[in-house]
Coordinates of C-alpha atoms in Angstrom, one line a residue:
M522 CA 23.9 -22.6 25.2
K523 CA 22.0 -25.6 23.1
K524 CA 24.4 -26.9 20.5
I525 CA 22.7 -25.8 16.6
F526 CA 23.2 -29.2 14.1
L527 CA 23.6 -27.6 10.9
V528 CA 24.1 -29.1 7.6
L529 CA 26.0 -26.1 5.5
F530 CA 24.0 -26.7 2.4
L531 CA 20.6 -26.4 4.5
L532 CA 22.0 -23.0 5.6
L533 CA 22.7 -21.5 2.6
I534 CA 20.1 -22.7 0.3
I535 CA 16.5 -23.3 2.7
P536 CA 15.0 -22.7 5.5
I537 CA 16.8 -24.7 8.4
K538 CA 15.1 -27.6 10.2
I539 CA 16.5 -27.8 13.2
N540 CA 15.3 -30.6 15.9
A541 CA 17.8 -29.8 18.3
Y542 CA 16.4 -27.2 19.6
S543 CA 13.3 -28.0 21.8
L544 CA 10.9 -25.9 20.1
G545 CA 7.9 -27.4 21.1
E546 CA 5.6 -29.0 18.3
A547 CA 6.0 -26.4 15.6
A548 CA 7.9 -23.3 15.5
V549 CA 9.3 -20.7 13.2
L550 CA 11.5 -17.8 12.9
M551 CA 10.9 -15.1 10.1
E552 CA 12.9 -12.3 8.8
E553 CA 9.9 -9.5 8.7
D554 CA 10.2 -7.4 6.0
T555 CA 10.9 -10.3 3.5
K556 CA 9.4 -13.1 5.0
R557 CA 12.6 -15.1 4.6
V558 CA 11.9 -18.1 6.8
I559 CA 15.4 -18.8 8.7
V560 CA 14.1 -21.5 11.1
S561 CA 11.4 -23.6 11.2
K562 CA 9.8 -26.8 12.4
N563 CA 6.4 -28.3 11.8
M564 CA 5.7 -24.8 10.5
N565 CA 2.6 -25.5 8.5
K566 CA 1.8 -28.1 10.9
K567 CA -2.2 -26.8 12.0
K568 CA -2.4 -26.1 16.0
L569 CA -4.3 -24.8 18.1
I570 CA -3.2 -20.9 19.3
A571 CA -5.0 -20.0 22.4
S572 CA -4.7 -16.6 23.5
T573 CA -2.0 -15.4 20.5
T574 CA -5.6 -15.2 18.5
K575 CA -6.0 -11.8 20.2
I576 CA -3.6 -10.1 17.5
M577 CA -6.2 -10.5 15.0
T578 CA -8.7 -9.4 17.3
A579 CA -6.5 -6.1 17.9
V580 CA -6.0 -6.0 14.6
L581 CA -9.7 -5.6 13.8
A582 CA -10.1 -3.3 16.5
I583 CA -7.5 -0.7 15.4
E584 CA -8.6 -0.8 11.8
S585 CA -12.2 0.0 12.7
G586 CA -11.4 3.6 13.1
K587 CA -13.2 3.3 16.3
M588 CA -10.4 3.3 19.1
N589 CA -11.7 6.4 20.4
K590 CA -15.1 5.4 20.8
T591 CA -16.6 4.5 24.2
V592 CA -17.9 0.7 24.5
K593 CA -20.5 0.4 27.2
V594 CA -20.0 -3.3 28.6
T595 CA -22.9 -5.3 28.1
D596 CA -24.2 -8.9 30.1
K597 CA -21.9 -10.4 27.0
V598 CA -19.0 -9.9 29.3
L599 CA -20.8 -12.6 31.5
E600 CA -19.6 -15.1 29.4
A601 CA -16.0 -14.6 29.8
Y602 CA -13.7 -16.9 31.7
G603 CA -10.2 -17.4 32.5
S604 CA -7.4 -14.5 32.1
N605 CA -9.9 -11.2 32.5
I606 CA -9.4 -7.4 32.8
Y607 CA -12.4 -8.1 34.9
L608 CA -14.8 -5.3 33.3
S609 CA -18.3 -4.8 35.0
I610 CA -21.6 -4.6 33.5
G611 CA -22.4 -0.8 32.5
E612 CA -18.8 -0.2 32.8
K613 CA -17.7 2.4 29.9
M614 CA -14.5 1.8 28.7
K615 CA -12.6 3.6 25.5
L616 CA -12.0 0.8 22.8
K617 CA -8.3 1.4 22.7
D618 CA -8.4 0.8 26.4
M619 CA -9.5 -2.4 25.9
V620 CA -7.3 -3.6 23.2
Y621 CA -4.3 -2.3 25.4
G622 CA -6.3 -4.9 27.8
L623 CA -7.0 -7.6 25.2
M624 CA -3.0 -7.5 24.8
M625 CA -1.3 -6.8 27.6
Q626 CA -3.5 -8.9 30.3
S627 CA -4.7 -11.1 27.7
G628 CA -8.6 -10.1 28.7
N629 CA -11.4 -12.6 27.5
D630 CA -13.6 -10.1 28.4
A631 CA -12.3 -7.3 26.6
A632 CA -12.1 -10.0 23.4
L633 CA -15.9 -10.3 23.9
M634 CA -16.8 -6.8 24.8
I635 CA -14.7 -5.8 21.2
A636 CA -16.3 -8.4 19.3
D637 CA -19.7 -7.6 20.4
Y638 CA -19.1 -3.6 20.0
L639 CA -17.7 -4.0 16.6
G640 CA -21.1 -6.3 14.9
G641 CA -21.2 -8.7 17.4
E642 CA -19.0 -12.0 17.8
E643 CA -20.6 -14.3 14.8
A644 CA -20.0 -11.2 12.5
F645 CA -16.8 -10.4 14.3
V646 CA -15.4 -13.8 13.2
K647 CA -16.2 -13.9 9.9
K648 CA -14.3 -10.4 9.2
M649 CA -11.5 -12.4 11.4
N650 CA -11.4 -15.5 8.9
K651 CA -11.9 -12.9 5.8
K652 CA -8.9 -11.2 7.3
A653 CA -6.5 -14.3 7.1
K654 CA -7.3 -14.9 4.1
K655 CA -6.4 -11.7 3.0
I656 CA -3.2 -11.8 4.8
G657 CA -2.3 -14.7 3.2
M658 CA -2.9 -17.5 6.3
K659 CA -4.2 -20.3 4.2
N660 CA -3.9 -23.0 6.9
T661 CA -6.1 -20.7 9.7
V662 CA -9.7 -21.3 11.0
F663 CA -11.4 -19.0 13.5
A664 CA -14.1 -19.5 15.6
N665 CA -13.8 -16.5 18.5
P666 CA -12.3 -13.5 19.3
H667 CA -10.2 -14.5 22.5
G668 CA -9.0 -18.5 21.8
L669 CA -10.5 -20.5 24.5
D670 CA -11.1 -23.6 23.2
E671 CA -13.7 -25.5 25.2
K672 CA -16.8 -24.9 23.1
N673 CA -15.0 -24.2 19.7
E674 CA -11.3 -24.0 18.7
N675 CA -9.5 -21.5 16.6
Y676 CA -6.5 -23.4 14.4
S677 CA -3.3 -21.9 12.9
T678 CA 0.4 -22.6 12.2
A679 CA 3.3 -21.4 13.3
Y680 CA 4.0 -19.7 9.8
D681 CA 0.6 -18.2 9.2
M682 CA 0.9 -16.6 12.9
A683 CA 4.1 -15.0 11.8
L684 CA 2.2 -13.9 8.8
L685 CA -0.4 -12.1 11.2
M686 CA 2.4 -10.5 13.4
R687 CA 4.3 -9.2 10.3
Y688 CA 1.1 -7.9 8.9
A689 CA -0.3 -6.6 12.4
N690 CA 3.8 -4.7 13.2
S691 CA 3.1 -2.7 9.8
D692 CA 0.4 -0.5 12.3
K693 CA 2.2 2.2 14.7
T694 CA -0.7 1.7 17.0
F695 CA -0.2 -1.9 17.4
R696 CA 3.2 -1.6 17.6
M697 CA 2.2 0.9 20.5
I698 CA 0.2 -1.3 22.1
T699 CA 1.9 -4.8 22.0
G700 CA 5.0 -3.4 22.9
C701 CA 3.6 -1.1 26.0
K702 CA 5.0 -2.4 29.4
K703 CA 2.7 -0.6 31.8
H704 CA -0.8 1.0 31.3
T705 CA -3.4 2.5 33.5
V706 CA -6.9 3.2 32.8
K707 CA -9.6 5.0 34.5
T708 CA -13.3 4.2 33.7
N709 CA -16.4 5.4 35.3
D710 CA -16.4 2.6 37.7
K711 CA -12.6 2.0 38.5
T712 CA -9.0 2.2 37.9
Y713 CA -6.6 -0.5 36.0
S714 CA -3.2 -0.8 36.0
W715 CA -1.7 -3.4 33.8
S716 CA 1.7 -4.8 33.3
N717 CA 2.1 -6.6 29.9
K718 CA 2.6 -10.4 30.2
N719 CA 5.4 -10.9 27.4
K720 CA 8.5 -11.7 29.9
L721 CA 10.5 -10.9 26.6
L722 CA 9.9 -7.0 26.9
Y723 CA 11.3 -6.7 30.4
T724 CA 14.2 -9.5 29.8
Y725 CA 15.2 -9.3 26.1
K726 CA 15.9 -5.5 25.4
Y727 CA 15.6 -6.2 21.4
T728 CA 12.0 -7.2 22.2
T729 CA 9.5 -4.9 20.3
G730 CA 5.8 -7.0 21.2
G731 CA 3.9 -9.8 21.3
K732 CA 1.6 -12.1 22.7
T733 CA 1.4 -15.0 25.0
G734 CA -1.1 -17.7 25.0
F735 CA -2.0 -20.6 27.3
T736 CA -5.4 -23.4 27.6
K737 CA -5.0 -26.8 28.6
K738 CA -5.4 -28.2 25.1
A739 CA -3.0 -25.6 23.3
R740 CA -0.3 -25.4 25.9
R741 CA 1.9 -22.7 25.9
T742 CA 2.0 -20.5 23.0
L743 CA 3.9 -17.5 22.1
V744 CA 3.9 -14.8 19.2
T745 CA 7.1 -12.3 19.7
S746 CA 9.1 -10.0 17.2
A747 CA 12.3 -8.1 17.9
S748 CA 14.2 -5.8 16.2
K749 CA 18.2 -5.1 16.1
N750 CA 20.6 -3.5 13.2
D751 CA 17.7 -2.8 11.0
L752 CA 16.9 -6.7 10.9
N753 CA 13.2 -7.3 12.2
L754 CA 12.5 -11.0 13.3
I755 CA 9.6 -12.8 14.4
V756 CA 9.2 -16.1 16.3
V757 CA 6.4 -18.0 16.8
T758 CA 6.3 -21.2 19.0
L759 CA 3.0 -23.4 19.3
N760 CA 2.9 -26.0 22.4
D761 CA 6.2 -25.2 24.0
G762 CA 6.7 -25.4 27.3
N763 CA 10.3 -23.3 27.2
D764 CA 8.8 -20.5 24.9
F765 CA 10.5 -17.3 26.0
S766 CA 13.8 -18.9 26.4
N767 CA 13.5 -20.2 23.2
H768 CA 12.7 -16.9 21.7
K769 CA 15.3 -15.4 22.9
E770 CA 17.5 -18.2 21.9
L771 CA 16.2 -18.0 18.3
Y772 CA 16.8 -14.1 17.9
E773 CA 20.4 -14.2 19.1
Y774 CA 20.7 -16.7 16.6
G775 CA 19.3 -14.8 13.5
F776 CA 20.9 -11.3 14.8
N777 CA 24.2 -13.4 15.0
N778 CA 24.2 -14.9 12.1
Y779 CA 22.1 -13.4 9.6
S780 CA 22.3 -9.2 8.3
M781 CA 20.4 -7.4 6.0
E782 CA 22.2 -6.8 2.9
K783 CA 21.8 -4.7 -0.3
V784 CA 21.3 -7.7 -2.7
F785 CA 19.9 -5.5 -5.3
D786 CA 21.9 -2.1 -6.3
K787 CA 19.8 0.2 -8.7
N788 CA 23.0 1.8 -9.5
K789 CA 25.4 -0.9 -10.3
M790 CA 23.1 -2.9 -12.8
N791 CA 25.1 -5.1 -15.2
L792 CA 23.6 -3.8 -18.5
S793 CA 25.5 -2.1 -21.6
N794 CA 22.6 0.3 -22.1
K795 CA 22.6 2.3 -19.7
N796 CA 19.4 4.4 -20.5
I797 CA 17.4 1.2 -18.6
Y798 CA 16.7 2.1 -15.1
A799 CA 15.3 0.8 -11.7
L800 CA 13.3 2.5 -9.3
D801 CA 14.6 0.8 -6.2
D802 CA 17.3 -1.1 -4.2
Y803 CA 16.4 -4.4 -2.2
F804 CA 17.5 -5.7 0.8
Y805 CA 17.7 -9.3 1.9
P806 CA 18.8 -10.9 5.4
I807 CA 21.5 -13.5 4.6
T808 CA 25.0 -14.9 6.0
K809 CA 28.6 -14.0 5.8
D810 CA 28.8 -17.2 3.7
E811 CA 25.6 -16.5 1.2
K812 CA 27.1 -13.4 -0.1
D813 CA 29.0 -15.3 -2.9
L814 CA 25.7 -17.4 -3.9
I815 CA 23.6 -13.9 -4.7
V816 CA 23.4 -13.7 -8.3
V817 CA 21.5 -11.2 -10.6
E818 CA 20.1 -12.2 -14.0
Y819 CA 18.3 -9.7 -16.6
K820 CA 15.2 -10.6 -18.7
I821 CA 15.0 -7.5 -20.8
K822 CA 12.0 -7.0 -23.8
D823 CA 13.9 -7.3 -27.3
K824 CA 11.8 -4.3 -29.1
K825 CA 12.8 -2.0 -32.5
T826 CA 11.4 1.1 -30.1
Y827 CA 10.6 2.0 -26.9
K828 CA 8.7 4.5 -25.1
N829 CA 10.0 6.5 -22.7
N830 CA 9.9 5.4 -19.2
E831 CA 8.3 1.8 -20.4
E832 CA 8.2 -1.2 -18.6
I833 CA 10.5 -3.5 -20.5
G834 CA 12.0 -6.5 -17.9
V835 CA 12.9 -7.4 -14.9
A836 CA 16.1 -7.7 -12.6
I837 CA 15.9 -11.5 -11.2
V838 CA 17.7 -11.6 -7.9
K839 CA 18.9 -15.5 -7.1
L840 CA 20.4 -16.6 -3.6
G841 CA 21.9 -19.9 -5.5
S842 CA 19.3 -21.3 -7.7
R843 CA 16.4 -19.7 -5.8
V844 CA 14.7 -16.8 -7.1
I845 CA 14.2 -14.2 -3.8
H846 CA 13.2 -11.3 -5.7
E847 CA 12.4 -9.8 -9.1
E848 CA 12.2 -6.0 -9.6
K849 CA 10.9 -4.0 -12.3
L850 CA 13.1 -2.7 -15.5
Y851 CA 12.2 0.7 -17.2
I852 CA 13.8 2.6 -20.2
K853 CA 14.5 6.3 -20.6
V854 CA 13.9 7.1 -24.1
K855 CA 15.0 10.7 -25.5
S856 CA 12.4 12.6 -27.1
K857 CA 13.0 13.4 -31.0
R858 CA 13.5 17.5 -31.8

């Protein structure tokens, strides 16, 4: 087990910068629901991302609403090289099955056919970049739907790719595909039987999905997710030759040290006015030592009269001095008879 050298203050207050791990050039361990960064190394450094690009390609295919439509393979497929599912010109396959081939076998030909079917490669790449901005991927530029980088290059960061995986995991179809171990497809031309290239699905029982990647320029890239005891984690490593082992070790670190705790309880607000209420509780991943650092402050509008169910302020949840959440507050006003 690699040694983790931590400064307690860093552990409690800010994301950990760990150099003791061999995490390649860039890495991040993020809690999915809250986006809390637990471990980071050069997480905002722009890097080539290889076939982890295909997470975005899968997202756009799923969101197209055409997953059950049949795609006829065109001569565009001849442009594909490297990792393929070996589609043939004239072959017919459902878009959904192409996405399985895209994610499980990292099919570059599947990526090209998906983009070609959904408006053409140029228009599809524009959609990729538009979606990236919408998700909040501020340091990402897509140039193609597959991640090959001899002709043009896709750049992102470990943090941005974690945001992408977080967004993708919000869709049940994506989760089903990315977590699939075996998939068989019959077309008018042949029968395919695929096994997922994400080794963590077979070697680490908490794994829920992910995407592998490799080119000579990008080296090994990997995006994965795992869940245990209501804690949903995402790990991204870029240019990491020991990626599968490092992902597992980072997950173990997260699961062993963090738990989702209720840091704001709507039924236990320390307010003199009992008519003030909140709609939701709030949960956040923290360590045992951090529990005593959680503070809730209240900001209430000072007015003579209020309307029933009017928004009157916020409950500010802090971890130490850092704000981690703001919950809106409302007031109940009895009607006069």
